[in-house]
XYZ file of C-alpha atoms in Angstrom:
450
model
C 0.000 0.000 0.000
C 1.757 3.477 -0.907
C 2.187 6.125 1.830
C -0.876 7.924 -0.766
C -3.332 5.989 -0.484
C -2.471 5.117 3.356
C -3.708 8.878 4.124
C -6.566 9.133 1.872
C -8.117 6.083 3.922
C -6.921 7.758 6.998
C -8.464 10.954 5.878
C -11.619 8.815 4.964
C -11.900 7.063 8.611
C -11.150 10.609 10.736
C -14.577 11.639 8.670
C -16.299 8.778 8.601
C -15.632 8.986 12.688
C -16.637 13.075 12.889
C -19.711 11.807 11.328
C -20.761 9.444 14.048
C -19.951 11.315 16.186
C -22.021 14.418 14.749
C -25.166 11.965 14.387
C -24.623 10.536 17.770
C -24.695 14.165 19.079
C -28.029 14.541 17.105
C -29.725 11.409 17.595
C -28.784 12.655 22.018
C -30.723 15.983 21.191
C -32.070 17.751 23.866
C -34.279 17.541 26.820
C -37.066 19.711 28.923
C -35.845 19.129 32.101
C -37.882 21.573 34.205
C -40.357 24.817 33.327
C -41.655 28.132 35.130
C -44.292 30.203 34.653
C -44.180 34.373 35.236
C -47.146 35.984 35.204
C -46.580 39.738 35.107
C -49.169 42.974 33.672
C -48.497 42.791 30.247
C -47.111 39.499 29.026
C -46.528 35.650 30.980
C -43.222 34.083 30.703
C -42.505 30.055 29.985
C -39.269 28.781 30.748
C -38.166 25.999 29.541
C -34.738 24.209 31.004
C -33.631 22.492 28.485
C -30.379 20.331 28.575
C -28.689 22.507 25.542
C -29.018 25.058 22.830
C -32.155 23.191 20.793
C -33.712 23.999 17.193
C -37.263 24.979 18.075
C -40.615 26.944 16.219
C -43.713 28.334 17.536
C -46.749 29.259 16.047
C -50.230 30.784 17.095
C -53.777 28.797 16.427
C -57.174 30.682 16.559
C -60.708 29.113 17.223
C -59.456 28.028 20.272
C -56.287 30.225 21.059
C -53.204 27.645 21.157
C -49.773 28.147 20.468
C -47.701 25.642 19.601
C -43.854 25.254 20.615
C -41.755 22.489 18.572
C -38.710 21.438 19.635
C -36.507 19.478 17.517
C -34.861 16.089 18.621
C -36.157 16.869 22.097
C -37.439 14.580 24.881
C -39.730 15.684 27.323
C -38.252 14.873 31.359
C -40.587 16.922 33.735
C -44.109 16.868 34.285
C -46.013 20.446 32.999
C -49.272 19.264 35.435
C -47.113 20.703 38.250
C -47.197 23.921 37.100
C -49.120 26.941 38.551
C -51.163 28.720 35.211
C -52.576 30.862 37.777
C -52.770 34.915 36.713
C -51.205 33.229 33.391
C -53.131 33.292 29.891
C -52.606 29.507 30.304
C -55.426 27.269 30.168
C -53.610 24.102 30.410
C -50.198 22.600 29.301
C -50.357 19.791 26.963
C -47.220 17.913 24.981
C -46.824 14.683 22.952
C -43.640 13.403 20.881
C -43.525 14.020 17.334
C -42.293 12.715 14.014
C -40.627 9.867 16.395
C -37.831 12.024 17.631
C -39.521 15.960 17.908
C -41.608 16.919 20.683
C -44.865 19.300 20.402
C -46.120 21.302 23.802
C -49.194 23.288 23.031
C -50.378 25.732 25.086
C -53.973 26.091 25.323
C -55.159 30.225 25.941
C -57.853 32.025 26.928
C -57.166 34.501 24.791
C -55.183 35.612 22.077
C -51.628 36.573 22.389
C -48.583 37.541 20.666
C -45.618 34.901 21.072
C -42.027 35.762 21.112
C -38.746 33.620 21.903
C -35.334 33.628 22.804
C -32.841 31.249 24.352
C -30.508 32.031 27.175
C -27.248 30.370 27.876
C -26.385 29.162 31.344
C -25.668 31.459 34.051
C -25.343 30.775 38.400
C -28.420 29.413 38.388
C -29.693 28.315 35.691
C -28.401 26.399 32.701
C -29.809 26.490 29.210
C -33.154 27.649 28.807
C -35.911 28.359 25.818
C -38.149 31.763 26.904
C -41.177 32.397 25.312
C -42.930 35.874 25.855
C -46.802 35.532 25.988
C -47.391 39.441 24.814
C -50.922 40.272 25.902
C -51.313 42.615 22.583
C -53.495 45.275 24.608
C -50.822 46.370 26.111
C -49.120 47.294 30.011
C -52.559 47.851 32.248
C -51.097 51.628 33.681
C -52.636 53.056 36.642
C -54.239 56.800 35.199
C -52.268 59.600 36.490
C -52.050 60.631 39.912
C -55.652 62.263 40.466
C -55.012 66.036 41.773
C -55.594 66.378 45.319
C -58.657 68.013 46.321
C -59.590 69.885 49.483
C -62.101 72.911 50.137
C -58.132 75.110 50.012
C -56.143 73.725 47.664
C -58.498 72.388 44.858
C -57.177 71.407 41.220
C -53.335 70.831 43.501
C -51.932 67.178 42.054
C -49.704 64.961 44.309
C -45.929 64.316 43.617
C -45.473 60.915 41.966
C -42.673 58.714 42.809
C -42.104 55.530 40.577
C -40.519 53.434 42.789
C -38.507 50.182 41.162
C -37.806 46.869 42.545
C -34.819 45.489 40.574
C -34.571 42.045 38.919
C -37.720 39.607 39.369
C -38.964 36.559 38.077
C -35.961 34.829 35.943
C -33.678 37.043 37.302
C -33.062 37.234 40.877
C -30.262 39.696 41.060
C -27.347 38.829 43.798
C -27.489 36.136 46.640
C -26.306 36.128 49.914
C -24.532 33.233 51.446
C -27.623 31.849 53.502
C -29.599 31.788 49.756
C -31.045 34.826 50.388
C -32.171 36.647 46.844
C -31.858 40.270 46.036
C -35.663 40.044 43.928
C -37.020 39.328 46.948
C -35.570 41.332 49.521
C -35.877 45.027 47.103
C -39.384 43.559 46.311
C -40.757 44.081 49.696
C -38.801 47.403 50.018
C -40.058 48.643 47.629
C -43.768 47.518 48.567
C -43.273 49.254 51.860
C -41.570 52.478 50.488
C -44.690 53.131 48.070
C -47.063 52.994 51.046
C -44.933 55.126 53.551
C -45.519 57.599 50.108
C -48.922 57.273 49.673
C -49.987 57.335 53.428
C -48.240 60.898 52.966
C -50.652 63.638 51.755
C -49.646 65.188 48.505
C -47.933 62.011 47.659
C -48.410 59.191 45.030
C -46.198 56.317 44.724
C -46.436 53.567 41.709
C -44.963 50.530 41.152
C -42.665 49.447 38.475
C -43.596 45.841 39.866
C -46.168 44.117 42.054
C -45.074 40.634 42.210
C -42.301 38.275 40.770
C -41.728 38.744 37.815
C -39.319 40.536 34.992
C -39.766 43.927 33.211
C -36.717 45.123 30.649
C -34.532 47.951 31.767
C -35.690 50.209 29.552
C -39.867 49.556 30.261
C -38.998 50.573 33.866
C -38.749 53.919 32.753
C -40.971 53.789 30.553
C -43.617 53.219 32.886
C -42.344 56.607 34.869
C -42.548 58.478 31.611
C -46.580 56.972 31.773
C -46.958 57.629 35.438
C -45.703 61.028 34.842
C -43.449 60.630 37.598
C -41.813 63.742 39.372
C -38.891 61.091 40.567
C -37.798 57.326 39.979
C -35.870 55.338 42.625
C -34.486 52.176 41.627
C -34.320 49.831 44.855
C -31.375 47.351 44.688
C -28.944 45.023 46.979
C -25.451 45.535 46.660
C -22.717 42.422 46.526
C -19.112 41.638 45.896
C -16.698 38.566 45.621
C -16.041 38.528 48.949
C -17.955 39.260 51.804
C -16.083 41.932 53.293
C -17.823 44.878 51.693
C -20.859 46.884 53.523
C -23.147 49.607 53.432
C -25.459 51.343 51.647
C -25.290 53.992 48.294
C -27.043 56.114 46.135
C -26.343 56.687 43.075
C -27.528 59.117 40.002
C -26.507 59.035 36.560
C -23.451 59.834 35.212
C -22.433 62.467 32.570
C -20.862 59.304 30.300
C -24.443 57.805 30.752
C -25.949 61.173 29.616
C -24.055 61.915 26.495
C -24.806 57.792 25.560
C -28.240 58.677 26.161
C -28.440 61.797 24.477
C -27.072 60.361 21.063
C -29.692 57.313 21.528
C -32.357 60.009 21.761
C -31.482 61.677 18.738
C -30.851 58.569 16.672
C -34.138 56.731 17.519
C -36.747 59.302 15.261
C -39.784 57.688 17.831
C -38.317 59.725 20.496
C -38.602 63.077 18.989
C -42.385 63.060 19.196
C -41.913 62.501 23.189
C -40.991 65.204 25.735
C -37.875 66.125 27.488
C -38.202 68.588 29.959
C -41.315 69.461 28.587
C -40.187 70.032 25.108
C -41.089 68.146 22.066
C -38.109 67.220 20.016
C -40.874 66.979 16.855
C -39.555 68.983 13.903
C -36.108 70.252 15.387
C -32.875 70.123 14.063
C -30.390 67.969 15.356
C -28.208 70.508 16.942
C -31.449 72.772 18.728
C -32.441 69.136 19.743
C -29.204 68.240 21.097
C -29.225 71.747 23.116
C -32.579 71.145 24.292
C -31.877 67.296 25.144
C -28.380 68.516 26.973
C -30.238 70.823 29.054
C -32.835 68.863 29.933
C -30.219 66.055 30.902
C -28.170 68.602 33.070
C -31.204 69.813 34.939
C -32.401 66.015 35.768
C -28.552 64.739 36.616
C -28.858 68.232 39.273
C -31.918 67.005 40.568
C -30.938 63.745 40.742
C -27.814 64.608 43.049
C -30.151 66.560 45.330
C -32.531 64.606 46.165
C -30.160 61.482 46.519
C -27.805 63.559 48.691
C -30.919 64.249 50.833
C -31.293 59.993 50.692
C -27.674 59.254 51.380
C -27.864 61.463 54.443
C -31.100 60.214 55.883
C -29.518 56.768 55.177
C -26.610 57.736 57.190
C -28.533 58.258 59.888
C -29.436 54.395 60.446
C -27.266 52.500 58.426
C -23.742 52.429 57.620
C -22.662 53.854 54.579
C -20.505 52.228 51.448
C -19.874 55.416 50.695
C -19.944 59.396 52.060
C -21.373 61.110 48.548
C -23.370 60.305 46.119
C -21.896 58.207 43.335
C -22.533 58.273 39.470
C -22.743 55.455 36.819
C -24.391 54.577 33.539
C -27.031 52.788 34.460
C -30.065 52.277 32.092
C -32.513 52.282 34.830
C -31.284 56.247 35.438
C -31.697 57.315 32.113
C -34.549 59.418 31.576
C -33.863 62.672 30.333
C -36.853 64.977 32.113
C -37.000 62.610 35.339
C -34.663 62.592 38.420
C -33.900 59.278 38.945
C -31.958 57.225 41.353
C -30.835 53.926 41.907
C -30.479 52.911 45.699
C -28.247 50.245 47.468
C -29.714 49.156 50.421
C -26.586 47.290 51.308
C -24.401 43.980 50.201
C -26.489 41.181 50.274
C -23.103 39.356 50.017
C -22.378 40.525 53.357
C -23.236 37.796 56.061
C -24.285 40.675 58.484
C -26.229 42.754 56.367
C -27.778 39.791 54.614
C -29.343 38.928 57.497
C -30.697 42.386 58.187
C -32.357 42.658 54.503
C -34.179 39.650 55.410
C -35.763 41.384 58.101
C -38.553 43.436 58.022
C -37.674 45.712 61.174
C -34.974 47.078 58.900
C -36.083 46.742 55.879
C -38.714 48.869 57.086
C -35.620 51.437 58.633
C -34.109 51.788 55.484
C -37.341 52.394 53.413
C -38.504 55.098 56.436
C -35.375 56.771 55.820
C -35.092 56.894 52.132
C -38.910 58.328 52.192
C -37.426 61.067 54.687
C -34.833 62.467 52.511
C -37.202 62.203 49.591
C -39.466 64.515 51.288
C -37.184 66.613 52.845
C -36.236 67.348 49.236
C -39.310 67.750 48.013
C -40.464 70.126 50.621
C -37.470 72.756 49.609
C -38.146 71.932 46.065
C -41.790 70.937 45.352
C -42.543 70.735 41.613
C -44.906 73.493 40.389
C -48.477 72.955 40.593
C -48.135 70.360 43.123
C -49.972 70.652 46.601
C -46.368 70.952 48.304
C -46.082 74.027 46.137
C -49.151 75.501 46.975
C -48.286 74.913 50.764
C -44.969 76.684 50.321
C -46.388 79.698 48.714
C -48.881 80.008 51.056
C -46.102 79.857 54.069
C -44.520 82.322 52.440
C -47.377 84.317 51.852
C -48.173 84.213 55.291
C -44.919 86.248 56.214
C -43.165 89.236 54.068
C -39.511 87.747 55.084
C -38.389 84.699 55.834
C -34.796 83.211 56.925
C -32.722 79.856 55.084
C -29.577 78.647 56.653
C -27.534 77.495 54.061
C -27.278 74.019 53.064
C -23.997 72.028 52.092
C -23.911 72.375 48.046
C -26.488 75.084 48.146
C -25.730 78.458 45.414
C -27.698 81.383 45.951
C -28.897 80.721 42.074
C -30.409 77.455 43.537
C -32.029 79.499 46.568
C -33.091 82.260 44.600
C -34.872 79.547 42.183
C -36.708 77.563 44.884
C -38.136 80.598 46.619
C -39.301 82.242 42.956
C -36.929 85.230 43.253
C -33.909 86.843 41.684
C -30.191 86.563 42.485
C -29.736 90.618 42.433
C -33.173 90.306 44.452
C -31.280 88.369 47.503
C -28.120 90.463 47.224
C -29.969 93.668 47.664
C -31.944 92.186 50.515
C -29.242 90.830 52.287
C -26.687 93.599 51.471
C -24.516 91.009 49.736
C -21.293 92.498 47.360
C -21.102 89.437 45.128
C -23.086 85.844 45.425
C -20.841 83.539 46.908
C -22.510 81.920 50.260
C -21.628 80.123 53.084
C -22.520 76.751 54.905
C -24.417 77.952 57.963
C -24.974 81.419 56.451
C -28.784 82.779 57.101
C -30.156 85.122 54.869
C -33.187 86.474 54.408
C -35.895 85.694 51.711
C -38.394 88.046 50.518
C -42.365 87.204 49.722
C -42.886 87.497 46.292
């Protein structure tokens, strides 16, 4: 035998082996090893663990409502009878194989939806896994807007609207702590007890971004502000870290890099310039007036958003430790509305032993949520938004009295002072007898009525 014909066979062999092995990898497929259901408002999620990546179709059926899922070379190992449809679209959960190797799972609906699907690779927790999206076409059920609050005094006067945000849910539980503890669960019920220390608060409103387990995109959390008309957003997270060292709590706002990232997105994406930013439409402007305009409107929200979660880092501060002594900045998505103050705040590192078993408490989960509803309202009551009852109340305080004395504030300018009392900076110079408008912390001066 030559030394030619010696490799071709050898060639020949290595393929014929590559291609035993390939259909040996085939003829294995895949399997459904487990499946959740996550109800939310506007769509249900099915998750399917499946033992690897697998070749799959859906497809929706009228007269009944059905879909139907196929999944190619795919053996069913769990038992979809155990699974809780309720609050779910879901009828019932049926599956047989297929074609002697395929497997069909139709979903029988009560009504009609709009499927969607995507696979995720393995992660902590999970391993692979086929999503599908049941999209209930009519759209996110959103509260209406806060209703104005109406007394015999201050008629027609609307409440203040915090969003407030749980982070994670439903597939994604965020951080755990050591003992199993899960950050979904723990900013869940913070955030469930923040929104009614808010709304037991006259002149307040608080909505949810979530009610229950489940998942909502980064980008429809502040969505649903934008639809709630919210006057502020706070994200509520849990911190954690490789090790389990790290402690404390943070606030932080959005950063300038996140601002200019978002400001480009705005201007690229031609469904945004129907919307408002700082109460102006970006609807028939040039790119460079509505890169001014979006700028602006960024600035002003970033300086809100430092504020108001300076006023939450300190009230923090006053029962919890702190990670850190200011307020700190990032580019996160969740901060990125351009007319709303947002902030995203870390109740502390659920990594941390200690401090995971004090998020799993309510006696301080309810401490840090009293806290954080403090220093929003101590904000808020320096800087109510116009037309709100808070407003109203202010004006009429300072109607009640032709002068009236501030001590100034760390990080206060007497541009900011002269804005929240509706006067002029030459106005407060002249009353005070100031030469130029630099201020001190502790300073008082004197405000005039208007």
């Amino acid at each position: 035998m030559t030394t030619q014909n010696f490799s071709i066979r050898a060639v020949t062999v290595l393929i014929a082996s590559l291609l035993l092995l390939v259909s040996v990898a085939v003829e294995a497929g895949s399997r459904v090893e487990g499946a959740r259901v996550w109800p939310a408002p506007d769509h249900t999620r099915l998750v399917l663990d499946v033992a690897n990546r697998v070749d799959h179709n859906i497809f929706s059926l009228s007269g009944p409502a059905r879909l139907v899922i196929d999944l190619k070379n795919t053996d069913l190992k769990t038992d979809f009878g155990n699974l809780d449809l309720s609050g779910s679209p879901i009828r019932r959960i049926r599956s047989a194989p297929r074609n002697g190797t395929d497997l069909r799972v139709v979903l029988d609906l009560k009504t009609d939806i709009k499927p969607r699907s995507f696979q995720l690779d393995p992660n902590g927790q999970y391993g692979h896994r086929l999503v599908v999206d049941l999209v209930d076409e009519s759209g996110r059920r959103v509260d209406k807007p806060a209703k104005p609050t109406v007394t015999q005094e201050a008629a027609g006067k609307r409440d203040i609207v915090v969003v407030v945000d749980a982070g994670h849910g439903g597939e994604d539980p965020g951080a755990t702590g050591p003992r199993g503890t899960r950050e979904k669960d723990v900013v869940l019920k913070m955030a469930k007890n923040l929104a009614s220390l808010i709304n037991k608060q006259p002149g307040y409103t608080a909505k949810l971004t979530r009610t229950g387990d489940y998942y909502i995109g980064l980008r429809n959390r502040t969505l649903l502000a934008r639809k709630h008309n919210a006057d502020l957003f706070v994200s509520v997270h849990a911190d954690a870290f490789r090790t389990p060292q790290p402690k404390g709590a943070s606030v932080f706002a959005l950063s300038q890099r996140g601002a200019t990232s978002e400001t480009a997105r705005w201007l690229a994406q031609s469904e945004n310039r129907s919307d408002l930013t700082g109460g102006v439409s970006l609807d028939g402007r040039d790119d460079t007036l509505a890169g001014v305009l979006l700028d602006l409107s960024m600035t002003a929200s970033i300086n809100a958003s430092l504020g108001v979660g300076s006023s939450v880092l300190g009230n923090l501060g006053k029962v919890a430790k702190l990670h850190k002594s200011g307020v700190e900045q990032a580019a996160f998505v969740v901060l990125k509305s351009p007319d709303i103050p947002s902030i995203l705040v870390e109740a502390g590192f659920i990594s941390n032993p200690q401090e995971e078993k004090n998020l799993s408490t309510q006696w301080y989960r309810n401490k840090l949520s009293k806290a954080i509803f403090s220093g929003i309202e101590e904000y808020f009551q320096k800087t109510p938004p116009p037309g709100t009852l808070l407003a109203w109340k202010k004006q009429q305080r300072r109607g009640s009295s032709s002068v009236s004395q501030y001590r100034i504030q760390h990080g206060d300018t007497l541009s900011a002072v002269a804005r929240e009392n509706e006067t002029t900076v030459s106005e407060l110079m002249r009353f005070n007898g100031l030469r130029d408008d630099r201020v001190m912390v502790g300073q008082t001066i004197r405000i005039p009525a208007s």
